[in-house]
Structures are given as C-alpha cells and as structure tokens.
Amino acid sequence: MSPEYVFNQQRALLEELNGIVSEGQNLDTLDIDLLDSTEILTKINNEDQKVAEAVRLVIPEIAKAVDHIVTAFKQGGRLIYIGAGTSGRLGILDAVECAPTYSVSDQQVMGIIAGGETAFKKAVEGAEDSLTLGVEDLKAINLQAKDVVVGIAASGRTPYVRAAIDYAKSVGCTTVGVTCNPDSAVMKLPDIGICPVVGAEAVTGSTRMKSGTAQKLVLNMLSTASMIRTGKVYKNLMVDVNASNEKLHARAIRIVMQATDCTHQQGVDALAQAKQSAKLAILIILTGKDAAQAEQMLNQADGFLRKAVEL
C-alpha cells in the first residue's frame, strides 16, 4: 500500500469516528485527570446512571427480538451472538452462562468473537476489520435460517459484524443489531436494531464503559426473557438450573424449598426422586405425584411448571 493510500484511509476513518456518538468527547469529564480517586469515581458513576434509562427506552425493540428468539428455540434454532473486542467478549459471557443456569445445550446460545477464542484474552490484529472472517465463522457453525443472529458493535461500524449480519440475512435468519450509535450500519442493516444511546464515555472512546454496560444489560435481557418465555423459570426461580457443582446443588435444594415451603430433607428427597431436576422435584412435592407421573405432566405442559401445577 502506498503512503498516500494509507493516509486517505486513516482520514476517512477519522471522519467516520467523528460522527459516532460513543466516540465523542464528554464535556462533563474534561477535568477528570485533575481529580482525586473519589471524584473520579463520582464522575464515572454519574455517567453510569444514564445507562439503565437508555436501555429502558429501547425495550420495545428488545421485546421484538425476544419474540423471534423464542420462536427460534421452539423450532430448534439457536441464538448466536457475534462481535469483536469487548462486544464479542460480552456475547460469549452471556452465552456460556445459559447452559448451567437453564440446563440448555451449549449449542442453543452461542457466542462468536472476531479472531476466535484467542481474542477473548488478547486482541487479534485485523480481525474486526475483516469482511470475510465473520462470514466464515458463521459458516463454520452451519448457520441455518431458523437461527437468530445478534451482531454486537458499540460503534456500529465494525466490518466483521456488518458482514456477518449481511450473510445471516442471506441465509434467511432473523438478524438483530446491538449498538450505541443510532446512525450506524449495525442499526440499519438487521431486521431489528437495538440502540441504547448512552452518549460519550467518561474517558473518550473507552466503549468498554457505558457502551459495554448497556450491551451487557441488553444481552442479559434477550437471553433471560427468552428463557422465561420457554418455561425455564417458575415464579422468579431458576427451576431448570443444572446442579453441576456444590454451589449449584445447594441452590437447587434452596429453589425447591422456596417454591414449595418444604423442609431441607424433603427437598433433598424430592431431588433424589427427580434425578436432581429441581423443576421435577417441585412438581412432585406440590402435586404428590411420583416422578414418572410428574414428568408426564411436565411434558403435557411443554415444560412450563406453572401450567403443569394447574393441570
């Protein structure tokens, strides 16, 4: 590449960044380098207060995405997050928590990051600028039309994410964009754009701060609401928790006790009958049925415990 070409490319990128909300300079924190620790943290916290309100304003769009994710799950489809840098890491973080929390396959909710697993810990040069890697990564998981693809990019301009969304649309997937820049490609390209506008960061361009927090909240809402809508929660209890370690086993006992007001021993006994399924143990206690009968009731209720209790 000639020096002139590189210069022109850099100038075009600078002009693009100048128009991105999350890349702006925050007038309320211009003195942050002069402050003591408490004053710095107060400034950061003042900015953080704006995040939840920005997310609240886009709940209608988040709800549309949840409806599509629920439909996908019912058809055997997947929720697939894809992003670069902090955005990609947040997608992976949300995805990996779904399996132990709700006893779903680790293939049902997946996170893909530009540059692969190595990029989770260390930046992979050039990965987010590639217009081919995002497509290749989606092809590698055999993307299907019944899947939902959520592209995540705070700036909304990331080439890796834009190309991934374009490819997902060509396959027939429902596509969702999560960004903090309303006038961006990641807002305009997908079927559903979710854009909590949190404004300029306390430290200019550090989108792992407010923008990252907003994205984390949105992803939590997408996965949690979708799991609730598919019967993974009774009242507000995680009744499909996978008791894969001592803490989660204790939590399963506690969930059974909270749902039924039973004793600790009754909870332990019911879990043993239910092969450690908290949902089934709760139904056994609440209905007095044996494990086989309770399982049949759950199946009739499509896995929704509240419906099974009312049968």
Short mmCIF file of N, CA, C and O in Angstrom, two decimals, residues 132-195:
data_model
loop_
_atom_site.label_atom_id
_atom_site.label_comp_id
_atom_site.label_asym_id
_atom_site.label_seq_id
_atom_site.Cartn_x
_atom_site.Cartn_y
_atom_site.Cartn_z
N THR A 132 -14.56 -10.93 5.63
CA THR A 132 -14.73 -12.35 5.31
C THR A 132 -14.77 -13.25 6.54
O THR A 132 -15.44 -14.28 6.53
N LEU A 133 -14.06 -12.86 7.61
CA LEU A 133 -13.98 -13.75 8.78
C LEU A 133 -15.32 -13.98 9.45
O LEU A 133 -15.62 -15.09 9.89
N GLY A 134 -16.15 -12.94 9.52
CA GLY A 134 -17.47 -13.10 10.14
C GLY A 134 -18.32 -14.10 9.38
O GLY A 134 -19.02 -14.94 9.98
N VAL A 135 -18.24 -14.04 8.07
CA VAL A 135 -18.98 -14.99 7.22
C VAL A 135 -18.43 -16.40 7.43
O VAL A 135 -19.21 -17.36 7.60
N GLU A 136 -17.12 -16.53 7.44
CA GLU A 136 -16.50 -17.84 7.64
C GLU A 136 -16.87 -18.43 9.00
O GLU A 136 -17.13 -19.64 9.11
N ASP A 137 -16.90 -17.58 10.03
CA ASP A 137 -17.23 -18.07 11.37
C ASP A 137 -18.67 -18.57 11.45
O ASP A 137 -18.96 -19.56 12.14
N LEU A 138 -19.58 -17.91 10.76
CA LEU A 138 -20.98 -18.35 10.75
C LEU A 138 -21.15 -19.62 9.91
O LEU A 138 -21.93 -20.50 10.26
N LYS A 139 -20.41 -19.71 8.83
CA LYS A 139 -20.46 -20.93 8.02
C LYS A 139 -19.92 -22.12 8.82
O LYS A 139 -20.41 -23.25 8.67
N ALA A 140 -18.93 -21.86 9.66
CA ALA A 140 -18.29 -22.94 10.43
C ALA A 140 -19.24 -23.57 11.43
O ALA A 140 -19.05 -24.73 11.82
N ILE A 141 -20.27 -22.83 11.86
CA ILE A 141 -21.25 -23.42 12.79
C ILE A 141 -22.51 -23.86 12.04
O ILE A 141 -23.54 -24.12 12.66
N ASN A 142 -22.43 -23.88 10.71
CA ASN A 142 -23.54 -24.35 9.88
C ASN A 142 -24.81 -23.53 10.15
O ASN A 142 -25.85 -24.08 10.49
N LEU A 143 -24.70 -22.24 9.96
CA LEU A 143 -25.82 -21.33 10.21
C LEU A 143 -27.05 -21.76 9.42
O LEU A 143 -26.96 -22.10 8.24
N GLN A 144 -28.21 -21.72 10.09
CA GLN A 144 -29.47 -22.12 9.47
C GLN A 144 -30.47 -20.97 9.52
O GLN A 144 -30.38 -20.08 10.38
N ALA A 145 -31.45 -21.01 8.64
CA ALA A 145 -32.46 -19.95 8.57
C ALA A 145 -33.26 -19.82 9.86
O ALA A 145 -33.75 -18.74 10.19
N LYS A 146 -33.37 -20.91 10.62
CA LYS A 146 -34.16 -20.87 11.86
C LYS A 146 -33.39 -20.23 13.02
O LYS A 146 -33.96 -20.03 14.10
N ASP A 147 -32.11 -19.90 12.83
CA ASP A 147 -31.31 -19.27 13.88
C ASP A 147 -31.58 -17.77 13.93
O ASP A 147 -32.02 -17.15 12.96
N VAL A 148 -31.28 -17.17 15.09
CA VAL A 148 -31.29 -15.72 15.25
C VAL A 148 -29.85 -15.27 15.48
O VAL A 148 -29.17 -15.78 16.36
N VAL A 149 -29.39 -14.32 14.67
CA VAL A 149 -28.03 -13.81 14.79
C VAL A 149 -28.07 -12.39 15.34
O VAL A 149 -28.75 -11.52 14.78
N VAL A 150 -27.34 -12.18 16.43
CA VAL A 150 -27.27 -10.86 17.06
C VAL A 150 -25.87 -10.30 16.88
O VAL A 150 -24.91 -10.80 17.47
N GLY A 151 -25.75 -9.29 16.03
CA GLY A 151 -24.46 -8.63 15.82
C GLY A 151 -24.28 -7.52 16.83
O GLY A 151 -25.18 -6.70 17.02
N ILE A 152 -23.13 -7.50 17.50
CA ILE A 152 -22.89 -6.55 18.58
C ILE A 152 -21.70 -5.67 18.22
O ILE A 152 -20.61 -6.18 17.95
N ALA A 153 -21.90 -4.36 18.24
CA ALA A 153 -20.81 -3.43 17.94
C ALA A 153 -21.17 -2.06 18.51
O ALA A 153 -22.12 -1.44 18.04
N ALA A 154 -20.44 -1.62 19.50
CA ALA A 154 -20.75 -0.33 20.14
C ALA A 154 -20.78 0.81 19.13
O ALA A 154 -21.70 1.63 19.12
N SER A 155 -19.79 0.85 18.25
CA SER A 155 -19.71 1.91 17.25
C SER A 155 -20.70 1.71 16.12
O SER A 155 -21.12 2.66 15.46
N GLY A 156 -21.06 0.45 15.88
CA GLY A 156 -21.98 0.13 14.80
C GLY A 156 -21.33 0.07 13.43
O GLY A 156 -22.01 -0.13 12.43
N ARG A 157 -20.00 0.21 13.38
CA ARG A 157 -19.32 0.24 12.08
C ARG A 157 -18.44 -0.98 11.84
O ARG A 157 -17.96 -1.17 10.72
N THR A 158 -18.25 -1.85 12.80
CA THR A 158 -17.29 -2.94 12.71
C THR A 158 -17.52 -3.80 11.47
O THR A 158 -18.56 -4.45 11.34
N PRO A 159 -16.57 -3.84 10.53
CA PRO A 159 -16.75 -4.61 9.29
C PRO A 159 -17.06 -6.08 9.54
O PRO A 159 -17.90 -6.67 8.84
N TYR A 160 -16.38 -6.71 10.51
CA TYR A 160 -16.62 -8.12 10.83
C TYR A 160 -18.09 -8.37 11.14
O TYR A 160 -18.69 -9.34 10.66
N VAL A 161 -18.68 -7.48 11.92
CA VAL A 161 -20.08 -7.64 12.34
C VAL A 161 -21.02 -7.32 11.20
O VAL A 161 -22.01 -8.03 10.98
N ARG A 162 -20.72 -6.27 10.46
CA ARG A 162 -21.59 -5.91 9.33
C ARG A 162 -21.67 -7.05 8.32
O ARG A 162 -22.75 -7.39 7.84
N ALA A 163 -20.52 -7.63 8.01
CA ALA A 163 -20.51 -8.73 7.03
C ALA A 163 -21.25 -9.95 7.56
O ALA A 163 -21.95 -10.64 6.80
N ALA A 164 -21.13 -10.20 8.86
CA ALA A 164 -21.83 -11.34 9.47
C ALA A 164 -23.34 -11.15 9.39
O ALA A 164 -24.09 -12.09 9.08
N ILE A 165 -23.80 -9.93 9.64
CA ILE A 165 -25.24 -9.66 9.56
C ILE A 165 -25.73 -9.83 8.12
O ILE A 165 -26.79 -10.43 7.87
N ASP A 166 -24.98 -9.32 7.17
CA ASP A 166 -25.35 -9.47 5.76
C ASP A 166 -25.47 -10.94 5.37
O ASP A 166 -26.42 -11.35 4.69
N TYR A 167 -24.51 -11.73 5.80
CA TYR A 167 -24.53 -13.15 5.46
C TYR A 167 -25.72 -13.83 6.13
O TYR A 167 -26.43 -14.64 5.50
N ALA A 168 -25.96 -13.53 7.40
CA ALA A 168 -27.09 -14.14 8.12
C ALA A 168 -28.41 -13.80 7.43
O ALA A 168 -29.30 -14.65 7.32
N LYS A 169 -28.54 -12.58 6.94
CA LYS A 169 -29.76 -12.20 6.22
C LYS A 169 -29.90 -13.01 4.93
O LYS A 169 -31.01 -13.42 4.56
N SER A 170 -28.78 -13.26 4.26
CA SER A 170 -28.83 -14.02 3.00
C SER A 170 -29.24 -15.46 3.25
O SER A 170 -29.82 -16.11 2.36
N VAL A 171 -28.95 -15.98 4.44
CA VAL A 171 -29.33 -17.35 4.80
C VAL A 171 -30.81 -17.42 5.17
O VAL A 171 -31.44 -18.48 5.07
N GLY A 172 -31.38 -16.28 5.58
CA GLY A 172 -32.79 -16.25 5.97
C GLY A 172 -33.01 -16.13 7.46
O GLY A 172 -34.14 -16.24 7.94
N CYS A 173 -31.94 -15.90 8.21
CA CYS A 173 -32.04 -15.75 9.66
C CYS A 173 -32.71 -14.43 10.03
O CYS A 173 -32.64 -13.45 9.29
N THR A 174 -33.34 -14.40 11.20
CA THR A 174 -33.70 -13.13 11.81
C THR A 174 -32.40 -12.50 12.32
O THR A 174 -31.61 -13.16 12.99
N THR A 175 -32.18 -11.24 11.98
CA THR A 175 -30.95 -10.57 12.40
C THR A 175 -31.27 -9.41 13.34
O THR A 175 -32.25 -8.68 13.15
N VAL A 176 -30.41 -9.26 14.35
CA VAL A 176 -30.56 -8.21 15.36
C VAL A 176 -29.23 -7.48 15.48
O VAL A 176 -28.17 -8.12 15.46
N GLY A 177 -29.28 -6.17 15.59
CA GLY A 177 -28.07 -5.40 15.84
C GLY A 177 -28.14 -4.74 17.20
O GLY A 177 -29.18 -4.19 17.56
N VAL A 178 -27.06 -4.82 17.96
CA VAL A 178 -26.97 -4.14 19.25
C VAL A 178 -25.81 -3.16 19.16
O VAL A 178 -24.65 -3.56 19.02
N THR A 179 -26.12 -1.88 19.23
CA THR A 179 -25.11 -0.84 19.08
C THR A 179 -25.47 0.35 19.96
O THR A 179 -26.58 0.41 20.50
N CYS A 180 -24.55 1.29 20.10
CA CYS A 180 -24.83 2.51 20.85
C CYS A 180 -24.73 3.74 19.95
O CYS A 180 -24.66 4.86 20.43
N ASN A 181 -24.74 3.50 18.64
CA ASN A 181 -24.67 4.58 17.65
C ASN A 181 -25.88 4.49 16.73
O ASN A 181 -25.96 3.60 15.88
N PRO A 182 -26.83 5.40 16.86
CA PRO A 182 -28.10 5.28 16.13
C PRO A 182 -28.00 5.39 14.62
O PRO A 182 -28.86 4.88 13.91
N ASP A 183 -26.98 6.04 14.10
CA ASP A 183 -26.88 6.24 12.66
C ASP A 183 -25.89 5.29 12.00
O ASP A 183 -25.29 5.60 10.98
N SER A 184 -25.76 4.10 12.57
CA SER A 184 -24.74 3.16 12.12
C SER A 184 -25.30 2.04 11.27
O SER A 184 -26.51 1.78 11.26
N ALA A 185 -24.39 1.34 10.59
CA ALA A 185 -24.79 0.20 9.76
C ALA A 185 -25.39 -0.92 10.60
O ALA A 185 -26.35 -1.58 10.18
N VAL A 186 -24.85 -1.15 11.80
CA VAL A 186 -25.35 -2.24 12.64
C VAL A 186 -26.75 -1.92 13.18
O VAL A 186 -27.47 -2.81 13.62
N MET A 187 -27.15 -0.68 13.12
CA MET A 187 -28.51 -0.30 13.47
C MET A 187 -29.44 -0.45 12.26
O MET A 187 -30.59 -0.85 12.39
N LYS A 188 -28.93 -0.17 11.07
CA LYS A 188 -29.77 -0.12 9.87
C LYS A 188 -29.83 -1.43 9.09
O LYS A 188 -30.84 -1.72 8.44
N LEU A 189 -28.78 -2.24 9.15
CA LEU A 189 -28.73 -3.47 8.35
C LEU A 189 -29.68 -4.57 8.83
O LEU A 189 -30.33 -5.22 8.01
N PRO A 190 -29.76 -4.85 10.13
CA PRO A 190 -30.53 -6.01 10.58
C PRO A 190 -32.04 -5.80 10.56
O PRO A 190 -32.52 -4.68 10.36
N ASP A 191 -32.76 -6.88 10.79
CA ASP A 191 -34.23 -6.80 10.88
C ASP A 191 -34.66 -5.96 12.07
O ASP A 191 -35.66 -5.25 12.01
N ILE A 192 -33.91 -6.09 13.16
CA ILE A 192 -34.24 -5.37 14.40
C ILE A 192 -32.99 -4.66 14.89
O ILE A 192 -31.95 -5.30 15.09
N GLY A 193 -33.06 -3.35 15.07
CA GLY A 193 -31.94 -2.59 15.61
C GLY A 193 -32.22 -2.18 17.05
O GLY A 193 -33.29 -1.64 17.35
N ILE A 194 -31.29 -2.46 17.94
CA ILE A 194 -31.41 -2.10 19.35
C ILE A 194 -30.29 -1.13 19.68
O ILE A 194 -29.12 -1.48 19.63
N CYS A 195 -30.65 0.11 20.02
CA CYS A 195 -29.62 1.13 20.20
C CYS A 195 -29.87 1.98 21.44
O CYS A 195 -30.51 3.04 21.37
#
